[in-house]
Coordinates of C-alpha atoms in Angstrom, one line a residue:
M50 CA -15.7 -15.9 -26.2
P51 CA -18.1 -13.2 -27.3
R52 CA -17.8 -12.0 -30.9
N53 CA -18.3 -8.6 -32.5
V54 CA -17.5 -6.8 -29.2
V55 CA -16.9 -3.1 -29.5
I56 CA -13.9 -2.1 -27.4
P57 CA -14.8 1.1 -25.4
V58 CA -12.9 4.3 -25.9
E59 CA -11.8 4.3 -22.3
I60 CA -9.9 1.0 -23.0
I61 CA -8.4 2.2 -26.3
A62 CA -7.2 5.3 -24.5
R63 CA -4.9 3.1 -22.4
T64 CA -3.3 1.5 -25.4
N65 CA -1.4 4.6 -26.7
P66 CA 1.1 5.5 -24.0
K67 CA 3.0 8.8 -24.4
M68 CA 5.4 10.9 -22.3
A69 CA 2.6 12.3 -20.2
E70 CA 2.1 8.8 -18.7
L71 CA 5.8 8.6 -17.9
V72 CA 5.6 12.0 -16.1
I73 CA 2.5 10.8 -14.2
G74 CA 4.4 7.7 -13.0
L75 CA 7.4 9.9 -12.0
C76 CA 5.1 12.2 -10.0
A77 CA 3.2 9.2 -8.4
G78 CA 6.5 7.8 -7.2
I79 CA 7.7 11.0 -5.7
A80 CA 4.4 11.6 -3.9
A81 CA 4.2 8.1 -2.6
A82 CA 7.8 8.0 -1.3
Y83 CA 7.5 11.4 0.2
M84 CA 4.3 10.5 2.0
L85 CA 5.9 7.3 3.3
I86 CA 9.0 9.1 4.6
Y87 CA 7.1 11.8 6.4
K88 CA 4.6 10.1 8.7
E89 CA 2.5 13.2 9.4
T90 CA 0.9 12.8 5.9
L91 CA -2.0 10.5 5.4
S92 CA -0.6 6.9 5.2
V93 CA -3.3 5.6 2.8
L94 CA -2.4 8.1 0.0
P95 CA 0.7 6.4 -1.4
G96 CA -1.2 3.1 -2.0
V97 CA -4.1 5.0 -3.6
A98 CA -1.8 7.0 -5.8
I99 CA 0.1 4.0 -7.0
S100 CA -3.0 1.8 -7.5
V101 CA -4.8 4.5 -9.5
A102 CA -1.8 4.7 -11.8
L103 CA -1.1 1.0 -12.1
V104 CA -4.4 -0.9 -12.0
P105 CA -6.2 0.5 -15.0
P106 CA -3.5 -0.4 -17.6
L107 CA -3.1 -3.8 -16.1
C108 CA -6.8 -4.4 -16.2
V109 CA -6.9 -3.3 -19.8
T110 CA -4.1 -5.6 -20.7
G111 CA -6.1 -8.6 -19.3
Y112 CA -9.3 -7.5 -21.0
L113 CA -7.6 -7.1 -24.4
T114 CA -5.7 -10.4 -24.0
Y115 CA -9.0 -12.1 -23.3
F116 CA -10.4 -10.8 -26.6
K117 CA -7.2 -11.8 -28.4
E118 CA -6.2 -8.2 -29.2
Y119 CA -2.6 -8.9 -28.5
S120 CA -1.2 -5.9 -30.2
L121 CA -3.4 -3.5 -28.2
A122 CA -2.8 -5.6 -25.0
W123 CA 1.0 -5.2 -25.5
Q124 CA 0.5 -1.4 -25.7
A125 CA -1.5 -1.4 -22.5
F126 CA 1.2 -3.5 -20.8
L127 CA 3.8 -1.0 -22.1
L128 CA 1.8 1.7 -20.3
Y129 CA 1.8 -0.4 -17.1
A130 CA 5.5 -1.0 -17.3
T131 CA 6.2 2.6 -18.0
I132 CA 4.4 3.8 -14.9
L133 CA 5.8 1.0 -12.8
V134 CA 9.5 1.7 -13.6
A135 CA 8.9 5.5 -13.2
I136 CA 7.4 4.9 -9.7
I137 CA 10.3 2.7 -8.7
L138 CA 12.9 5.1 -9.9
T139 CA 11.5 8.2 -8.4
A140 CA 10.5 6.5 -5.1
G141 CA 14.1 5.1 -4.9
I142 CA 15.6 8.5 -5.4
V143 CA 13.3 10.1 -2.8
F144 CA 14.1 7.4 -0.3
L145 CA 17.8 7.8 -0.8
L146 CA 17.6 11.7 -0.7
G147 CA 15.3 11.4 2.4
G148 CA 18.0 9.5 4.2
L149 CA 16.5 6.0 4.0
K150 CA 19.6 4.0 3.3
P151 CA 20.6 0.5 4.5
R152 CA 21.7 0.6 8.2
V153 CA 24.4 -2.0 7.6
K154 CA 27.6 -0.6 6.2
D155 CA 28.1 -3.3 3.7
L156 CA 29.9 -2.6 0.4
K157 CA 28.0 -5.4 -1.4
L158 CA 24.6 -4.1 -0.2
S159 CA 25.5 -0.5 -1.3
L160 CA 26.7 -1.8 -4.6
R161 CA 23.4 -3.7 -5.1
V162 CA 21.4 -0.6 -4.3
A163 CA 23.5 1.4 -6.8
I164 CA 23.2 -1.2 -9.5
G165 CA 19.5 -1.5 -8.9
M166 CA 19.0 2.3 -9.3
I167 CA 21.2 2.3 -12.4
L168 CA 19.2 -0.5 -14.0
I169 CA 15.8 1.1 -13.2
A170 CA 17.1 4.4 -14.6
F171 CA 18.1 2.5 -17.8
F172 CA 14.6 1.0 -18.1
V173 CA 13.1 4.5 -17.7
V174 CA 15.3 5.8 -20.5
L175 CA 14.5 2.7 -22.5
V176 CA 10.7 3.3 -22.3
A177 CA 11.1 7.1 -22.6
I178 CA 12.6 6.8 -26.1
P179 CA 9.6 5.2 -27.9
L180 CA 7.2 7.4 -25.8
S181 CA 9.1 10.5 -26.9
V182 CA 8.9 9.5 -30.5
R183 CA 5.2 8.7 -30.2
T184 CA 4.5 12.0 -28.5
F185 CA 6.5 13.9 -31.0
N186 CA 4.7 12.2 -33.9
D187 CA 1.3 12.9 -32.4
L188 CA 2.2 16.6 -31.9
K189 CA 3.5 16.8 -35.5
D190 CA 0.3 15.2 -36.8
L191 CA -1.8 17.7 -34.8
H192 CA 0.3 20.6 -36.1
D193 CA -0.1 19.3 -39.7
R194 CA -3.9 19.0 -39.3
Q195 CA -4.2 22.5 -37.9
A196 CA -2.1 23.9 -40.7
A197 CA -4.3 22.1 -43.2
I198 CA -7.4 23.8 -41.9

C-alpha cells in the first residue's frame, strides 16, 4: 500500500454529509420514480440520476478503506446510506401516489408494503438527525467566523 498519499479535496468533500445531501437524495428519488411511471420521459434518466448520486460516495468509501482511513470511510458510507434511503423513501411514495400498488388484494402484502415504508421513513429520520446537527453546527461556525471579522 502506498504511503504518504495526499487525499484529494474531492474525496474529502464526500466525507462530511449534511442535510443538502439528504435533500439531493429525496429529489433524485422523486425524479427517478416519476420518470419510471410516466413512460413519455426519457427512460435512461432515472438510472443516471441515481448512479450520479450513489456511485461517488461508494467509490470514496472503498478508496478510503483501502488507505485505512476508516473514520473518513465511515463518513462517506454514511453519505451513501443517506442518499440511498432518501431515494427509496421518495420513490416509494411517488409510486404509491402514482397508483403503482400491488395488484393482488392481499392484506399481508399491503401490510408488508406499509411496514417497509414506515421502516425506510424511520431510517431517513434517523440519518436526518445527525445531518441536521452537523449542518446547524457548520452554519453556526460560519456565522461566528463572519461575526469575528
